Amino acid sequence: MATKDMSNGKPLKVLYAFAVPMIISVLFQQFYNIADSLIAGNFIDDGGIALAAVNSAYPVTVVFIAIGNGFGVGGSVVISRIFGSKNYSRTKTAVYTALINIAVFSAIFTIIGIFTNKPMLTLMNSQELGEAVYTQSVDYLDIYVYGLSFLFIYNVVSSIFQALGNSKTPLFLLIFSTLFNVAIDIIFVKYFNLGVKGLAWGTFVAQGLASALSLVVLLVNVARLPKENEHIEGEAIDGVREQKHAHRALENSKFSLSTWTSIMLLSLPSILQNSTVSIGQLFVQSLVNSFGNPNLVAGYGTAFKINYIIISVFLTISNAMATFTSQNIGAQRLDRTKEGLKGGIISVIVIALFSTALYMLLARQLVAAFTSENNPEIIDIGAKFLYILAPFYAVVCIKIIFDGFIRGAGDMAGFTSSTMSDLVLRVGLSYLFVKGFGLDYESIWWSWPIGWIIGATVSVLFYLSKRWLKTAQKNL
């Protein structure tokens, strides 16, 4: 396994050599996330009740996914740094520490999930959608949280693989898990008639198998790392034996308090940021649910997932931009950071324009794919959401790519300001339009592009202020 040095070579080529496998992976992740909605809409004939139930529960699952990803970020940064120094004994200890850490927190969040599922659905006004939708949403989440350990472990293991320079193994495991999940979902729903519960159990089994396989493969790969460094720093003969003993002690250590502290210090900000965005979506979902229309929830939830496919691609390129920027600043190649940013902007705008054209032309067909009944209200609602958002993809991609740049440069204040301004405006305007001005649900959709425009403006202004440059120079 080898780490990727992004401080040499043509910037755009290097950037995309790193980003493309990540994009493929995130596309499969999105397909994994929308599989339940596709199957609910096409294989459960109940007038869209199952689709509304799954979509109503989706924002809660996103919160847990955000938490798992946050732990993965913290572990991967620490492990990547140690692995890059070729200190394999400490690398093994860091891997074991990250795994122990996520095992403990998995149990904690599973317990939290068991006791908070119903209250969270109640806060989201899910009961306004009718007893059938609410009951099935509760059933889905009750089973889903039992598999949180699998979800968390898989996310952290995948992040560790990437930290060790191995992006192919988690991608192959994700492809297998996604296809297996779809197959077992269909079996449980179509042949066992388990309904929404079958979707949840299918996810449970697929995630369990994927996490077990990925964990075994990881432990085998870690065990194959050299037992100690080929070179031991320090040339004093009298100190060599003590250093060797220290390395052997680290080799046998399964947990390091200092490493755990480093992991948590990096994980918590990421968890907070990801969770804040996800919780913001809970508030929007609550507002949508308050209209008491299952077809509205089905249409909005479906369109939201379709929209997030392209947003996730932008976010993946942004993450690659952050890594590219960080590595080149570390290598004191500030010229390359700007060149990479320019190439990144051109690339995401091309993707944005293509996606806008695709969604504007095929919005109705894409939403209709989620319902075998071709419910006109569901299709109309979902298509309207995409018609409003798609023309602004060129704006949001600018915001996201600049966010990645300033985050990679270490300007967390600028990154946080851009992210939070978008979130606060989106949620605040949604409630202002509906509760304050008495407008209909379509006004909620318009809060998205407004938030994107303000967020993009904030992000670009932080870049132009060159705060990121001052922060980067301090770290050189």
Tab-separated table of C-alpha atoms in Angstrom, residues 36-459:
chain	number	residue	atom	x	y	z
A	36	ASP	CA	-34.665	1.491	0.021
A	37	SER	CA	-36.746	4.284	-1.522
A	38	LEU	CA	-36.571	2.734	-4.992
A	39	ILE	CA	-37.679	-0.657	-3.709
A	40	ALA	CA	-40.342	0.825	-1.421
A	41	GLY	CA	-41.872	2.733	-4.323
A	42	ASN	CA	-41.725	-0.124	-6.828
A	43	PHE	CA	-42.315	-3.285	-4.820
A	44	ILE	CA	-44.675	-2.205	-2.026
A	45	ASP	CA	-48.124	-1.482	-3.410
A	46	ASP	CA	-49.704	0.733	-0.755
A	47	GLY	CA	-50.337	4.038	-2.468
A	48	GLY	CA	-46.960	5.538	-1.608
A	49	ILE	CA	-47.232	4.986	2.162
A	50	ALA	CA	-44.014	2.934	2.351
A	51	LEU	CA	-42.115	5.442	0.223
A	52	ALA	CA	-43.282	8.275	2.485
A	53	ALA	CA	-42.305	6.275	5.592
A	54	VAL	CA	-38.771	5.561	4.337
A	55	ASN	CA	-38.278	9.164	3.193
A	56	SER	CA	-39.607	10.487	6.504
A	57	ALA	CA	-37.072	8.367	8.401
A	58	TYR	CA	-34.197	9.219	6.052
A	59	PRO	CA	-33.087	12.503	7.729
A	60	VAL	CA	-32.630	10.628	11.021
A	61	THR	CA	-30.406	8.024	9.348
A	62	VAL	CA	-28.374	10.852	7.770
A	63	VAL	CA	-27.532	12.152	11.256
A	64	PHE	CA	-26.091	8.771	12.219
A	65	ILE	CA	-24.209	8.526	8.915
A	66	ALA	CA	-22.726	11.981	9.572
A	67	ILE	CA	-21.531	10.874	13.011
A	68	GLY	CA	-19.937	7.726	11.598
A	69	ASN	CA	-18.201	9.719	8.873
A	70	GLY	CA	-16.909	12.156	11.497
A	71	PHE	CA	-15.220	9.375	13.427
A	72	GLY	CA	-13.766	8.116	10.158
A	73	VAL	CA	-12.238	11.518	9.377
A	74	GLY	CA	-10.534	11.753	12.760
A	75	GLY	CA	-9.080	8.269	12.585
A	76	SER	CA	-7.910	8.564	8.984
A	77	VAL	CA	-6.003	11.829	9.543
A	78	VAL	CA	-4.103	10.476	12.541
A	79	ILE	CA	-3.360	7.095	10.971
A	80	SER	CA	-2.347	8.617	7.636
A	81	ARG	CA	0.110	10.934	9.363
A	82	ILE	CA	1.726	8.093	11.322
A	83	PHE	CA	1.759	5.710	8.350
A	84	GLY	CA	3.351	8.381	6.174
A	85	SER	CA	6.239	8.592	8.643
A	86	LYS	CA	6.791	4.825	8.147
A	87	ASN	CA	6.398	4.185	11.854
A	88	TYR	CA	4.538	0.903	11.398
A	89	SER	CA	4.427	-0.052	15.054
A	90	ARG	CA	2.575	3.145	15.932
A	91	THR	CA	0.427	2.700	12.813
A	92	LYS	CA	-0.813	-0.643	14.104
A	93	THR	CA	-1.500	0.820	17.519
A	94	ALA	CA	-3.373	3.741	15.950
A	95	VAL	CA	-5.524	1.377	13.866
A	96	TYR	CA	-6.418	-0.741	16.900
A	97	THR	CA	-7.115	2.398	18.931
A	98	ALA	CA	-9.469	3.733	16.239
A	99	LEU	CA	-11.304	0.405	16.097
A	100	ILE	CA	-11.696	0.184	19.862
A	101	ASN	CA	-12.882	3.778	19.925
A	102	ILE	CA	-15.598	3.227	17.304
A	103	ALA	CA	-16.706	-0.033	18.922
A	104	VAL	CA	-17.391	1.811	22.179
A	105	PHE	CA	-19.157	4.749	20.546
A	106	SER	CA	-21.181	2.397	18.336
A	107	ALA	CA	-22.673	0.831	21.454
A	108	ILE	CA	-23.348	4.270	22.953
A	109	PHE	CA	-25.120	5.625	19.872
A	110	THR	CA	-27.084	2.414	19.411
A	111	ILE	CA	-28.532	2.888	22.891
A	112	ILE	CA	-29.187	6.570	22.167
A	113	GLY	CA	-30.904	5.648	18.912
A	114	ILE	CA	-33.162	3.089	20.543
A	115	PHE	CA	-34.485	5.656	23.004
A	116	THR	CA	-34.656	8.671	20.660
A	117	ASN	CA	-36.224	7.256	17.482
A	118	LYS	CA	-39.818	8.015	18.397
A	119	PRO	CA	-39.081	11.440	19.942
A	120	MET	CA	-37.125	12.482	16.827
A	121	LEU	CA	-39.939	11.394	14.516
A	122	THR	CA	-42.423	13.204	16.732
A	123	LEU	CA	-40.327	16.391	16.642
A	124	MET	CA	-40.310	16.065	12.850
A	125	ASN	CA	-44.135	16.047	12.821
A	126	SER	CA	-44.166	12.562	11.278
A	127	GLN	CA	-47.442	11.802	13.070
A	128	GLU	CA	-49.072	14.452	10.864
A	129	LEU	CA	-48.616	12.081	7.919
A	130	GLY	CA	-51.030	9.535	9.363
A	131	GLU	CA	-50.735	6.501	11.592
A	132	ALA	CA	-49.625	4.169	8.792
A	133	VAL	CA	-46.657	6.342	7.729
A	134	TYR	CA	-45.630	7.097	11.307
A	135	THR	CA	-45.786	3.453	12.424
A	136	GLN	CA	-43.751	2.229	9.464
A	137	SER	CA	-41.168	4.986	10.003
A	138	VAL	CA	-40.767	3.853	13.622
A	139	ASP	CA	-40.467	0.213	12.532
A	140	TYR	CA	-37.805	1.122	9.972
A	141	LEU	CA	-35.700	3.154	12.409
A	142	ASP	CA	-36.024	0.621	15.249
A	143	ILE	CA	-34.376	-2.024	13.068
A	144	TYR	CA	-31.941	0.444	11.473
A	145	VAL	CA	-30.389	1.479	14.790
A	146	TYR	CA	-29.624	-2.147	15.654
A	147	GLY	CA	-27.159	-2.040	12.767
A	148	LEU	CA	-25.457	1.217	13.763
A	149	SER	CA	-22.376	-0.682	14.935
A	150	PHE	CA	-22.045	-2.147	11.444
A	151	LEU	CA	-22.480	1.276	9.854
A	152	PHE	CA	-19.938	2.980	12.130
A	153	ILE	CA	-17.354	0.208	11.897
A	154	TYR	CA	-17.616	0.039	8.101
A	155	ASN	CA	-17.186	3.817	7.742
A	156	VAL	CA	-14.155	3.892	10.029
A	157	VAL	CA	-12.565	0.826	8.407
A	158	SER	CA	-13.037	2.378	4.955
A	159	SER	CA	-11.396	5.594	6.174
A	160	ILE	CA	-8.483	3.603	7.595
A	161	PHE	CA	-7.980	1.839	4.261
A	162	GLN	CA	-7.804	5.237	2.530
A	163	ALA	CA	-5.388	6.511	5.184
A	164	LEU	CA	-3.129	3.569	4.355
A	165	GLY	CA	-3.241	4.466	0.666
A	166	ASN	CA	-5.673	1.706	-0.311
A	167	SER	CA	-8.765	3.155	-2.007
A	168	LYS	CA	-9.636	0.072	-4.066
A	169	THR	CA	-10.515	-2.351	-1.284
A	170	PRO	CA	-13.250	-0.199	0.329
A	171	LEU	CA	-14.627	0.573	-3.139
A	172	PHE	CA	-14.898	-3.137	-4.039
A	173	LEU	CA	-16.499	-3.889	-0.677
A	174	LEU	CA	-18.954	-1.029	-1.158
A	175	ILE	CA	-19.948	-2.263	-4.628
A	176	PHE	CA	-20.497	-5.765	-3.243
A	177	SER	CA	-22.454	-4.450	-0.263
A	178	THR	CA	-24.658	-2.229	-2.444
A	179	LEU	CA	-25.577	-4.990	-4.890
A	180	PHE	CA	-26.140	-7.457	-2.048
A	181	ASN	CA	-28.330	-4.928	-0.226
A	182	VAL	CA	-30.534	-4.398	-3.288
A	183	ALA	CA	-30.888	-8.137	-3.855
A	184	ILE	CA	-31.759	-8.994	-0.267
A	185	ASP	CA	-34.134	-6.007	0.010
A	186	ILE	CA	-36.086	-7.271	-2.990
A	187	ILE	CA	-36.182	-10.813	-1.581
A	188	PHE	CA	-37.431	-9.643	1.827
A	189	VAL	CA	-40.036	-7.297	0.334
A	190	LYS	CA	-41.254	-9.145	-2.755
A	191	TYR	CA	-41.041	-12.765	-1.637
A	192	PHE	CA	-41.275	-12.579	2.163
A	193	ASN	CA	-43.767	-9.665	2.148
A	194	LEU	CA	-41.988	-7.932	5.040
A	195	GLY	CA	-42.726	-4.443	3.724
A	196	VAL	CA	-40.734	-1.574	5.216
A	197	LYS	CA	-39.364	-3.908	7.895
A	198	GLY	CA	-37.870	-6.009	5.100
A	199	LEU	CA	-35.993	-2.959	3.797
A	200	ALA	CA	-34.564	-2.276	7.243
A	201	TRP	CA	-33.563	-5.903	7.798
A	202	GLY	CA	-31.980	-6.003	4.336
A	203	THR	CA	-29.852	-2.978	5.201
A	204	PHE	CA	-28.982	-4.566	8.544
A	205	VAL	CA	-27.768	-7.810	6.931
A	206	ALA	CA	-25.877	-6.059	4.103
A	207	GLN	CA	-24.114	-3.641	6.439
A	208	GLY	CA	-23.287	-6.443	8.846
A	209	LEU	CA	-21.687	-8.552	6.137
A	210	ALA	CA	-19.811	-5.584	4.650
A	211	SER	CA	-18.446	-4.465	8.024
A	212	ALA	CA	-17.337	-7.989	8.943
A	213	LEU	CA	-15.562	-8.551	5.616
A	214	SER	CA	-13.917	-5.135	5.624
A	215	LEU	CA	-12.737	-5.569	9.224
A	216	VAL	CA	-11.190	-8.962	8.499
A	217	VAL	CA	-9.428	-7.688	5.374
A	218	LEU	CA	-8.138	-4.647	7.272
A	219	LEU	CA	-6.759	-6.689	10.154
A	220	VAL	CA	-5.007	-9.034	7.703
A	221	ASN	CA	-3.423	-6.057	5.896
A	222	VAL	CA	-2.365	-4.402	9.155
A	223	ALA	CA	-0.819	-7.638	10.393
A	224	ARG	CA	1.335	-7.691	7.250
A	225	LEU	CA	2.921	-4.330	8.027
A	226	PRO	CA	6.595	-4.566	9.037
A	227	LYS	CA	7.046	-5.406	12.704
A	228	GLU	CA	9.296	-2.420	13.346
A	229	ASN	CA	10.880	0.473	11.488
A	230	GLU	CA	13.714	-0.297	9.112
A	231	HIS	CA	15.468	2.770	10.422
A	232	ILE	CA	15.459	3.849	14.036
A	233	GLU	CA	16.070	7.489	14.625
A	234	GLY	CA	19.084	8.243	16.765
A	235	GLU	CA	22.514	6.795	16.198
A	236	ALA	CA	23.713	6.483	19.791
A	237	ILE	CA	24.646	2.828	20.365
A	238	ASP	CA	23.537	2.904	23.981
A	239	GLY	CA	20.106	4.216	22.941
A	240	VAL	CA	19.386	1.715	20.191
A	241	ARG	CA	18.336	-1.076	22.526
A	242	GLU	CA	15.955	1.154	24.474
A	243	GLN	CA	14.391	2.412	21.241
A	244	LYS	CA	13.937	-1.145	19.974
A	245	HIS	CA	12.248	-2.101	23.213
A	246	ALA	CA	10.003	0.943	22.875
A	247	HIS	CA	9.025	-0.077	19.352
A	248	ARG	CA	8.269	-3.633	20.495
A	249	ALA	CA	6.105	-2.238	23.274
A	250	LEU	CA	4.194	-0.172	20.750
A	251	GLU	CA	3.952	-3.230	18.481
A	252	ASN	CA	2.176	-5.149	21.241
A	253	SER	CA	0.002	-2.234	22.320
A	254	LYS	CA	-3.640	-2.314	21.268
A	255	PHE	CA	-4.583	1.084	22.654
A	256	SER	CA	-2.835	4.433	23.033
A	257	LEU	CA	-4.396	7.178	25.119
A	258	SER	CA	-2.456	9.919	23.325
A	259	THR	CA	-3.497	8.535	19.922
A	260	TRP	CA	-7.108	8.283	21.083
A	261	THR	CA	-6.970	11.916	22.211
A	262	SER	CA	-5.664	12.980	18.802
A	263	ILE	CA	-8.398	11.016	17.040
A	264	MET	CA	-11.116	12.581	19.178
A	265	LEU	CA	-9.758	16.108	18.776
A	266	LEU	CA	-10.020	15.699	15.015
A	267	SER	CA	-13.264	13.707	15.031
A	268	LEU	CA	-15.363	16.005	17.199
A	269	PRO	CA	-15.229	19.102	14.932
A	270	SER	CA	-16.077	16.956	11.920
A	271	ILE	CA	-18.927	15.252	13.791
A	272	LEU	CA	-20.229	18.629	14.954
A	273	GLN	CA	-20.120	20.113	11.479
A	274	ASN	CA	-21.665	17.107	9.720
A	275	SER	CA	-24.295	16.650	12.408
A	276	THR	CA	-25.235	20.329	12.367
A	277	VAL	CA	-25.963	20.158	8.649
A	278	SER	CA	-27.910	16.914	9.100
A	279	ILE	CA	-29.898	18.284	12.023
A	280	GLY	CA	-30.714	21.328	9.909
A	281	GLN	CA	-32.243	18.923	7.408
A	282	LEU	CA	-34.341	17.451	10.237
A	283	PHE	CA	-35.912	20.879	10.770
A	284	VAL	CA	-36.701	21.237	7.069
A	285	GLN	CA	-38.183	17.732	7.041
A	286	SER	CA	-40.281	18.644	10.074
A	287	LEU	CA	-41.666	21.640	8.188
A	288	VAL	CA	-42.462	19.486	5.148
A	289	ASN	CA	-44.144	16.863	7.363
A	290	SER	CA	-46.287	19.552	9.018
A	291	PHE	CA	-48.341	19.848	5.809
A	292	GLY	CA	-49.681	16.367	6.602
A	293	ASN	CA	-49.410	15.136	3.007
A	294	PRO	CA	-47.686	11.738	2.508
A	295	ASN	CA	-47.369	12.421	-1.221
A	296	LEU	CA	-45.484	15.642	-0.435
A	297	VAL	CA	-43.057	13.743	1.793
A	298	ALA	CA	-42.656	11.003	-0.825
A	299	GLY	CA	-42.025	13.503	-3.622
A	300	TYR	CA	-39.727	15.772	-1.628
A	301	GLY	CA	-37.736	12.899	-0.108
A	302	THR	CA	-37.262	11.288	-3.506
A	303	ALA	CA	-36.170	14.531	-5.179
A	304	PHE	CA	-33.877	15.335	-2.240
A	305	LYS	CA	-32.009	12.068	-2.760
A	306	ILE	CA	-31.776	12.614	-6.524
A	307	ASN	CA	-30.463	16.136	-5.898
A	308	TYR	CA	-27.941	14.885	-3.353
A	309	ILE	CA	-26.338	12.586	-5.916
A	310	ILE	CA	-24.795	15.560	-7.722
A	311	ILE	CA	-24.170	17.463	-4.482
A	312	SER	CA	-22.226	14.466	-3.159
A	313	VAL	CA	-20.039	14.539	-6.289
A	314	PHE	CA	-19.257	18.212	-5.657
A	315	LEU	CA	-18.493	17.456	-2.005
A	316	THR	CA	-16.160	14.625	-3.018
A	317	ILE	CA	-14.217	16.893	-5.367
A	318	SER	CA	-14.145	19.455	-2.541
A	319	ASN	CA	-12.601	16.876	-0.208
A	320	ALA	CA	-10.008	16.055	-2.853
A	321	MET	CA	-9.327	19.782	-3.234
A	322	ALA	CA	-8.826	20.075	0.527
A	323	THR	CA	-6.273	17.247	0.501
A	324	PHE	CA	-4.531	18.650	-2.586
A	325	THR	CA	-4.338	22.129	-1.058
A	326	SER	CA	-3.126	20.861	2.303
A	327	GLN	CA	-0.370	18.695	0.830
A	328	ASN	CA	0.912	21.419	-1.479
A	329	ILE	CA	0.928	24.007	1.280
A	330	GLY	CA	2.882	21.517	3.374
A	331	ALA	CA	5.321	21.154	0.464
A	332	GLN	CA	5.477	24.975	0.211
A	333	ARG	CA	3.995	24.865	-3.291
A	334	LEU	CA	1.475	27.698	-2.978
A	335	ASP	CA	1.554	28.240	-6.732
A	336	ARG	CA	0.175	24.748	-7.269
A	337	THR	CA	-2.728	25.346	-4.902
A	338	LYS	CA	-4.050	28.191	-7.073
A	339	GLU	CA	-3.500	26.191	-10.249
A	340	GLY	CA	-5.374	23.260	-8.739
A	341	LEU	CA	-8.218	25.533	-7.642
A	342	LYS	CA	-8.550	26.988	-11.154
A	343	GLY	CA	-8.704	23.535	-12.712
A	344	GLY	CA	-11.131	22.352	-10.054
A	345	ILE	CA	-13.496	25.278	-10.675
A	346	ILE	CA	-13.583	24.666	-14.425
A	347	SER	CA	-14.221	20.962	-13.893
A	348	VAL	CA	-17.065	21.305	-11.393
A	349	ILE	CA	-18.783	23.965	-13.532
A	350	VAL	CA	-18.731	21.571	-16.497
A	351	ILE	CA	-20.247	18.847	-14.283
A	352	ALA	CA	-22.793	21.336	-12.915
A	353	LEU	CA	-23.947	22.444	-16.368
A	354	PHE	CA	-24.311	18.853	-17.516
A	355	SER	CA	-26.264	17.953	-14.363
A	356	THR	CA	-28.520	20.985	-14.740
A	357	ALA	CA	-29.393	19.996	-18.303
A	358	LEU	CA	-29.951	16.362	-17.280
A	359	TYR	CA	-32.229	17.168	-14.349
A	360	MET	CA	-34.198	19.830	-16.207
A	361	LEU	CA	-34.886	17.412	-19.065
A	362	LEU	CA	-35.485	14.223	-17.061
A	363	ALA	CA	-36.743	15.417	-13.668
A	364	ARG	CA	-40.170	13.807	-14.023
A	365	GLN	CA	-38.759	10.520	-15.320
A	366	LEU	CA	-36.208	10.345	-12.493
A	367	VAL	CA	-38.847	10.886	-9.797
A	368	ALA	CA	-41.266	8.491	-11.522
A	369	ALA	CA	-38.636	5.737	-11.278
A	370	PHE	CA	-39.299	5.662	-7.520
A	371	THR	CA	-42.992	4.818	-7.810
A	372	SER	CA	-44.562	1.962	-9.761
A	373	GLU	CA	-47.968	3.662	-9.555
A	374	ASN	CA	-46.792	6.810	-11.371
A	375	ASN	CA	-48.548	8.894	-8.723
A	376	PRO	CA	-48.908	12.277	-10.494
A	377	GLU	CA	-48.770	14.312	-7.276
A	378	ILE	CA	-45.529	12.668	-6.126
A	379	ILE	CA	-43.983	13.181	-9.551
A	380	ASP	CA	-45.125	16.809	-9.799
A	381	ILE	CA	-43.776	17.677	-6.329
A	382	GLY	CA	-40.423	15.983	-6.854
A	383	ALA	CA	-39.955	17.410	-10.341
A	384	LYS	CA	-40.765	20.941	-9.128
A	385	PHE	CA	-38.069	20.627	-6.440
A	386	LEU	CA	-35.486	19.673	-9.077
A	387	TYR	CA	-36.657	22.356	-11.523
A	388	ILE	CA	-36.034	25.018	-8.863
A	389	LEU	CA	-32.658	23.741	-7.624
A	390	ALA	CA	-30.981	22.433	-10.790
A	391	PRO	CA	-30.390	25.856	-12.444
A	392	PHE	CA	-28.303	26.857	-9.417
A	393	TYR	CA	-25.852	23.925	-9.451
A	394	ALA	CA	-23.179	26.170	-10.966
A	395	VAL	CA	-23.514	28.380	-7.880
A	396	VAL	CA	-23.373	25.655	-5.266
A	397	CYS	CA	-20.418	23.939	-6.962
A	398	ILE	CA	-18.455	27.204	-6.702
A	399	LYS	CA	-19.301	27.412	-3.015
A	400	ILE	CA	-18.293	23.819	-2.359
A	401	ILE	CA	-14.981	23.948	-4.275
A	402	PHE	CA	-13.899	27.166	-2.505
A	403	ASP	CA	-14.961	25.593	0.807
A	404	GLY	CA	-12.603	22.698	0.105
A	405	PHE	CA	-9.751	25.044	-0.751
A	406	ILE	CA	-9.983	27.231	2.337
A	407	ARG	CA	-10.510	24.158	4.551
A	408	GLY	CA	-7.362	22.564	3.103
A	409	ALA	CA	-5.494	25.821	3.776
A	410	GLY	CA	-6.539	25.617	7.420
A	411	ASP	CA	-8.947	28.575	7.423
A	412	MET	CA	-11.627	26.797	9.450
A	413	ALA	CA	-13.303	30.103	10.354
A	414	GLY	CA	-13.960	30.847	6.683
A	415	PHE	CA	-15.088	27.288	5.982
A	416	THR	CA	-17.418	27.235	8.987
A	417	SER	CA	-18.850	30.662	8.147
A	418	SER	CA	-19.700	29.575	4.598
A	419	THR	CA	-21.244	26.294	5.719
A	420	MET	CA	-23.253	27.770	8.576
A	421	SER	CA	-24.522	30.778	6.584
A	422	ASP	CA	-25.912	28.417	3.951
A	423	LEU	CA	-27.484	26.159	6.589
A	424	VAL	CA	-28.959	28.905	8.776
A	425	LEU	CA	-30.420	30.746	5.788
A	426	ARG	CA	-31.881	27.590	4.297
A	427	VAL	CA	-33.598	26.546	7.519
A	428	GLY	CA	-34.495	30.085	8.641
A	429	LEU	CA	-35.955	31.141	5.302
A	430	SER	CA	-37.964	27.917	5.044
A	431	TYR	CA	-39.723	28.687	8.312
A	432	LEU	CA	-40.047	32.386	7.517
A	433	PHE	CA	-41.701	31.693	4.165
A	434	VAL	CA	-44.129	29.095	5.526
A	435	LYS	CA	-44.816	30.166	9.105
A	436	GLY	CA	-44.206	33.896	8.735
A	437	PHE	CA	-45.558	34.677	5.265
A	438	GLY	CA	-47.990	31.772	4.997
A	439	LEU	CA	-46.592	30.588	1.654
A	440	ASP	CA	-46.970	27.024	0.365
A	441	TYR	CA	-44.365	24.258	0.449
A	442	GLU	CA	-42.713	25.355	-2.824
A	443	SER	CA	-41.323	28.356	-0.962
A	444	ILE	CA	-39.203	25.891	1.017
A	445	TRP	CA	-37.512	24.783	-2.199
A	446	TRP	CA	-36.520	28.403	-2.964
A	447	SER	CA	-34.642	28.696	0.342
A	448	TRP	CA	-32.019	26.306	-1.068
A	449	PRO	CA	-30.702	28.452	-3.956
A	450	ILE	CA	-30.869	31.580	-1.777
A	451	GLY	CA	-28.717	29.850	0.849
A	452	TRP	CA	-26.337	28.622	-1.859
A	453	ILE	CA	-25.899	32.117	-3.300
A	454	ILE	CA	-25.136	33.674	0.102
A	455	GLY	CA	-22.879	30.780	1.112
A	456	ALA	CA	-20.942	30.971	-2.173
A	457	THR	CA	-20.492	34.713	-1.718
A	458	VAL	CA	-19.144	34.228	1.801
A	459	SER	CA	-16.743	31.491	0.698
